[in-house]
């Protein structure tokens, strides 16, 4: 009788142990599948982020080249164009308009090119309706007055006084041999144009692609945009990506719970090599 009881206990204990082992295996398999899915998501988001970063960086580089062309035009016209040298203000504006307009048509992502004199007035433009608008109060212009060594910069997101749209200005200073400011060239980029690039990738349902300033983490644009009041707002100081960038990391991936939907997400970020932006998917 005692032996029979021990056999029953052994069978029962073995049954419990078997159930426990099966549960462990199921949980382990679930964990392995979860980690595999996260790894796959990281690879996908990283690849998409690199793709967007290279595209946007190439766009900014082309716009920088166009601004360099515009600067060369302004510096050579008084030396090589007799009509410009002897013409009145109206003739000069028309000559520069035609040359600036040709540059804008050469690159569709630029909505307008302006030349702002040292007092902040738009002196020449690819859009004649912009003449005499003053932007001396704008931070992205004032920074060139405050820093004589500064040549290139970007604005934050602004409501353009020339187009009325949300735009980012890419800027190039024109200085004399003593670094004194002659004026500033600006190429305006509509945020809608950047959004077209961000929306060109498939992030699946609930996915997001965004562009931020890497120096202050202020949001330039996000696609899709849930709340436009987030534009120009920085990340919290304790944000993981913000901390990674401050630590000198150029790229990376994180797992996090999105505060807006309370869902687990995977995000990747890549800093641009030449410009003060980073892309995140």
Coordinates of C-alpha atoms in Angstrom, one line a residue:
X1 CA 0.0 0.0 0.0
X2 CA 2.8 2.4 0.9
X3 CA 4.6 1.6 -2.4
X4 CA 1.4 2.4 -4.3
X5 CA 1.1 5.7 -2.6
X6 CA 4.7 6.6 -3.5
X7 CA 4.1 5.7 -7.1
X8 CA 1.1 7.9 -7.2
X9 CA 3.1 10.8 -5.7
X10 CA 5.9 10.2 -8.1
X11 CA 3.5 10.2 -11.0
X12 CA 1.8 13.4 -9.8
X13 CA 5.1 15.2 -9.1
X14 CA 6.3 14.2 -12.6
X15 CA 3.1 15.5 -14.1
X16 CA 3.6 18.9 -12.3
X17 CA 7.2 19.0 -13.4
X18 CA 6.3 18.2 -17.0
X19 CA 3.7 21.0 -17.0
X20 CA 6.3 23.4 -15.5
X21 CA 8.9 22.4 -18.1
X22 CA 6.4 22.8 -21.0
X23 CA 5.5 26.3 -19.6
X24 CA 9.2 27.2 -19.4
X25 CA 9.7 26.1 -23.0
X26 CA 6.7 28.0 -24.2
X27 CA 7.8 31.2 -22.4
X28 CA 11.3 30.7 -23.7
X29 CA 10.1 30.3 -27.2
X30 CA 7.9 33.4 -26.8
X31 CA 10.8 35.4 -25.5
X32 CA 13.1 34.2 -28.4
X33 CA 10.4 35.1 -30.9
X34 CA 9.9 38.5 -29.2
X35 CA 13.6 39.3 -29.3
X36 CA 13.8 38.1 -32.9
X37 CA 10.9 40.4 -33.9
X38 CA 12.6 43.3 -32.1
X39 CA 15.9 42.6 -33.8
X40 CA 14.1 42.5 -37.2
X41 CA 12.3 45.8 -36.4
X42 CA 15.6 47.4 -35.4
X43 CA 17.2 46.3 -38.7
X44 CA 14.2 47.7 -40.7
X45 CA 14.0 51.0 -38.8
X46 CA 17.7 51.5 -39.0
X47 CA 17.8 50.9 -42.8
X48 CA 14.9 53.2 -43.3
X49 CA 16.5 55.9 -41.1
X50 CA 19.8 55.7 -43.1
X51 CA 17.8 55.9 -46.3
X52 CA 16.0 59.1 -45.2
X53 CA 19.1 60.6 -43.7
X54 CA 21.1 60.2 -46.9
X55 CA 18.2 61.6 -49.0
X56 CA 17.7 64.7 -46.9
X57 CA 21.4 65.3 -46.4
X58 CA 21.9 65.2 -50.2
X59 CA 19.0 67.7 -50.6
X60 CA 20.6 70.1 -48.1
X61 CA 23.9 69.7 -49.9
X62 CA 22.4 70.6 -53.2
X63 CA 20.8 73.6 -51.7
X64 CA 24.1 74.7 -50.2
X65 CA 25.7 74.4 -53.7
X66 CA 22.9 76.6 -55.1
X67 CA 23.4 79.2 -52.4
X68 CA 27.1 79.2 -53.3
X69 CA 26.2 79.8 -56.9
X70 CA 23.9 82.6 -55.8
X71 CA 26.8 84.2 -53.8
X72 CA 29.1 83.9 -56.8
X73 CA 26.5 85.7 -58.9
X74 CA 26.2 88.6 -56.4
X75 CA 30.0 89.0 -56.2
X76 CA 30.7 88.8 -59.9
X77 CA 27.8 90.9 -61.3
X78 CA 29.3 94.3 -60.4
X79 CA 32.6 93.2 -62.0
X80 CA 31.4 91.5 -65.2
X81 CA 28.0 92.8 -66.0
X82 CA 28.1 96.4 -67.3
X83 CA 24.3 96.6 -67.4
X84 CA 24.1 95.7 -63.7
X85 CA 26.9 98.1 -62.8
X86 CA 25.4 101.1 -64.7
X87 CA 21.7 100.2 -64.1
X88 CA 19.3 101.6 -61.6
X89 CA 17.8 99.6 -58.7
X90 CA 14.9 98.3 -60.9
X91 CA 17.3 97.0 -63.5
X92 CA 19.6 95.4 -60.9
X93 CA 16.6 93.7 -59.3
X94 CA 15.5 92.3 -62.6
X95 CA 18.9 90.9 -63.5
X96 CA 19.3 89.2 -60.1
X97 CA 15.7 88.0 -60.2
X98 CA 16.3 86.2 -63.5
X99 CA 19.4 84.5 -62.3
X100 CA 17.9 83.5 -58.9
X101 CA 14.7 82.3 -60.6
X102 CA 16.8 80.1 -62.9
X103 CA 18.5 78.5 -59.8
X104 CA 15.1 77.9 -58.1
X105 CA 13.8 76.2 -61.2
X106 CA 16.9 74.0 -61.2
X107 CA 16.0 72.5 -57.8
X108 CA 12.3 72.1 -57.0
X109 CA 12.8 71.7 -53.2
X110 CA 13.6 75.4 -52.9
X111 CA 10.5 77.7 -52.9
X112 CA 12.4 81.0 -53.0
X113 CA 15.9 82.5 -52.8
X114 CA 16.4 85.8 -51.1
X115 CA 19.3 88.1 -50.5
X116 CA 19.0 90.1 -47.4
X117 CA 21.2 93.2 -46.9
X118 CA 23.1 93.8 -43.6
X119 CA 20.1 95.8 -42.3
X120 CA 17.7 92.9 -42.7
X121 CA 15.9 94.0 -45.9
X122 CA 15.3 91.6 -48.8
X123 CA 17.2 93.4 -51.5
X124 CA 17.0 90.7 -54.3
X125 CA 14.7 87.7 -54.7
X126 CA 13.5 85.1 -57.0
X127 CA 10.0 86.4 -56.0
X128 CA 9.7 90.1 -56.8
X129 CA 6.9 90.5 -54.3
X130 CA 9.4 90.0 -51.5
X131 CA 11.3 93.2 -51.9
X132 CA 11.7 95.5 -48.9
X133 CA 10.5 92.9 -46.4
X134 CA 12.6 93.2 -43.3
X135 CA 13.7 90.2 -41.2
X136 CA 16.3 91.9 -39.0
X137 CA 14.2 90.7 -36.0
X138 CA 14.6 87.0 -36.9
X139 CA 17.0 85.0 -34.8
X140 CA 18.4 83.2 -37.9
X141 CA 19.5 86.5 -39.3
X142 CA 20.7 88.1 -36.1
X143 CA 23.0 85.2 -35.5
X144 CA 25.2 86.3 -38.4
X145 CA 25.6 89.7 -36.9
X146 CA 26.5 88.4 -33.5
X147 CA 29.0 85.9 -34.8
X148 CA 31.5 87.2 -37.4
X149 CA 32.9 83.7 -38.0
X150 CA 29.6 82.2 -38.9
X151 CA 29.1 81.4 -42.6
X152 CA 26.3 78.7 -42.8
X153 CA 23.3 78.1 -40.7
X154 CA 19.6 76.9 -40.6
X155 CA 16.6 78.6 -39.1
X156 CA 14.1 76.8 -36.9
X157 CA 10.6 76.3 -38.4
X158 CA 9.3 79.7 -39.4
X159 CA 6.2 81.1 -41.0
X160 CA 7.7 82.6 -44.1
X161 CA 6.9 86.2 -44.6
X162 CA 7.3 85.6 -48.3
X163 CA 5.3 82.4 -48.8
X164 CA 3.1 82.3 -45.7
X165 CA 4.0 78.6 -45.2
X166 CA 5.9 76.7 -42.5
X167 CA 9.4 76.7 -43.8
X168 CA 13.0 76.1 -42.9
X169 CA 15.6 78.6 -44.2
X170 CA 19.0 77.4 -45.2
X171 CA 21.4 80.4 -45.0
X172 CA 24.7 81.5 -46.3
X173 CA 26.5 84.7 -45.2
X174 CA 28.2 87.0 -47.7
X175 CA 31.1 88.8 -46.0
X176 CA 34.0 91.0 -47.1
X177 CA 37.7 90.3 -46.5
X178 CA 37.4 91.6 -42.9
X179 CA 34.5 89.3 -42.2
X180 CA 32.1 92.2 -42.1
X181 CA 28.6 91.2 -43.1
X182 CA 27.5 92.3 -46.6
X183 CA 24.3 90.3 -46.4
X184 CA 22.7 86.9 -46.1
X185 CA 21.4 84.5 -48.8
X186 CA 18.5 82.3 -47.8
X187 CA 16.9 79.4 -49.5
X188 CA 13.4 78.6 -48.2
X189 CA 12.3 75.0 -48.0
X190 CA 8.7 74.3 -47.4
X191 CA 8.0 71.8 -44.6
X192 CA 5.6 70.1 -46.9
X193 CA 8.6 69.3 -49.2
X194 CA 10.4 67.6 -46.3
X195 CA 7.3 65.7 -45.4
X196 CA 7.1 64.3 -48.9
X197 CA 10.4 62.7 -48.3
X198 CA 9.5 61.4 -44.8
X199 CA 6.3 59.9 -46.2
X200 CA 8.1 58.2 -49.0
X201 CA 9.0 55.2 -46.8
X202 CA 6.7 52.5 -45.5
X203 CA 6.7 52.6 -41.7
X204 CA 3.6 50.3 -41.4
X205 CA 0.6 51.2 -39.3
X206 CA 1.4 53.6 -36.5
X207 CA 4.9 54.2 -37.8
X208 CA 6.5 57.7 -37.6
X209 CA 9.4 59.4 -39.4
X210 CA 10.7 62.7 -38.1
X211 CA 13.5 65.3 -38.4
X212 CA 15.0 67.1 -35.4
X213 CA 17.7 69.7 -34.8
X214 CA 20.6 67.7 -33.3
X215 CA 22.0 70.6 -31.3
X216 CA 18.8 71.4 -29.3
X217 CA 16.5 68.4 -30.3
X218 CA 13.8 70.8 -31.4
X219 CA 11.3 69.2 -33.8
X220 CA 11.4 70.3 -37.4
X221 CA 8.7 68.1 -38.7
X222 CA 7.1 64.7 -38.2
X223 CA 5.1 62.5 -40.6
X224 CA 2.4 62.0 -39.8
X225 CA 2.0 65.1 -37.7
X226 CA -0.4 64.6 -34.7
X227 CA 0.0 68.0 -33.1
X228 CA 1.6 71.0 -34.8
X229 CA 2.2 72.6 -31.4
X230 CA 5.1 70.2 -31.1
X231 CA 7.0 72.0 -33.9
X232 CA 10.2 73.7 -32.5
X233 CA 9.8 72.0 -29.1
X234 CA 12.8 70.2 -27.8
X235 CA 12.9 66.7 -26.2
X236 CA 12.9 66.4 -22.4
X237 CA 16.4 66.5 -21.0
X238 CA 16.1 62.9 -19.8
X239 CA 15.0 61.5 -23.2
X240 CA 17.0 58.5 -24.1
X241 CA 17.9 59.6 -27.6
X242 CA 18.8 63.1 -26.4
X243 CA 21.1 61.6 -23.8
X244 CA 22.7 59.3 -26.5
X245 CA 23.4 62.3 -28.8
X246 CA 24.9 64.3 -25.9
X247 CA 27.1 61.3 -25.2
X248 CA 28.5 61.6 -28.7
X249 CA 26.6 58.7 -30.4
X250 CA 26.0 59.2 -34.1
X251 CA 23.3 56.5 -34.5
X252 CA 21.4 54.0 -32.4
X253 CA 18.2 52.2 -31.7
X254 CA 16.0 52.0 -28.6
X255 CA 12.9 50.2 -27.4
X256 CA 10.4 52.5 -25.6
X257 CA 6.7 52.9 -24.8
X258 CA 5.1 55.7 -26.8
X259 CA 3.5 58.2 -24.5
X260 CA 0.8 59.1 -27.1
X261 CA -0.5 55.5 -27.6
X262 CA 1.1 53.6 -24.6
X263 CA 2.4 51.1 -27.1
X264 CA 5.8 49.4 -27.2
X265 CA 7.9 50.8 -30.1
X266 CA 11.3 50.4 -31.7
X267 CA 13.0 53.6 -32.9
X268 CA 16.3 54.3 -34.7
X269 CA 18.1 57.6 -35.2
X270 CA 21.0 58.8 -37.4
X271 CA 22.8 62.1 -37.2
X272 CA 23.7 63.8 -40.4
X273 CA 27.4 64.2 -41.1
X274 CA 27.4 67.7 -42.4
X275 CA 24.3 69.3 -41.0
X276 CA 22.8 69.9 -37.5
X277 CA 19.9 67.5 -37.9
X278 CA 19.0 63.9 -37.1
X279 CA 16.4 61.6 -38.6
X280 CA 14.4 59.1 -36.5
X281 CA 12.0 56.3 -37.6

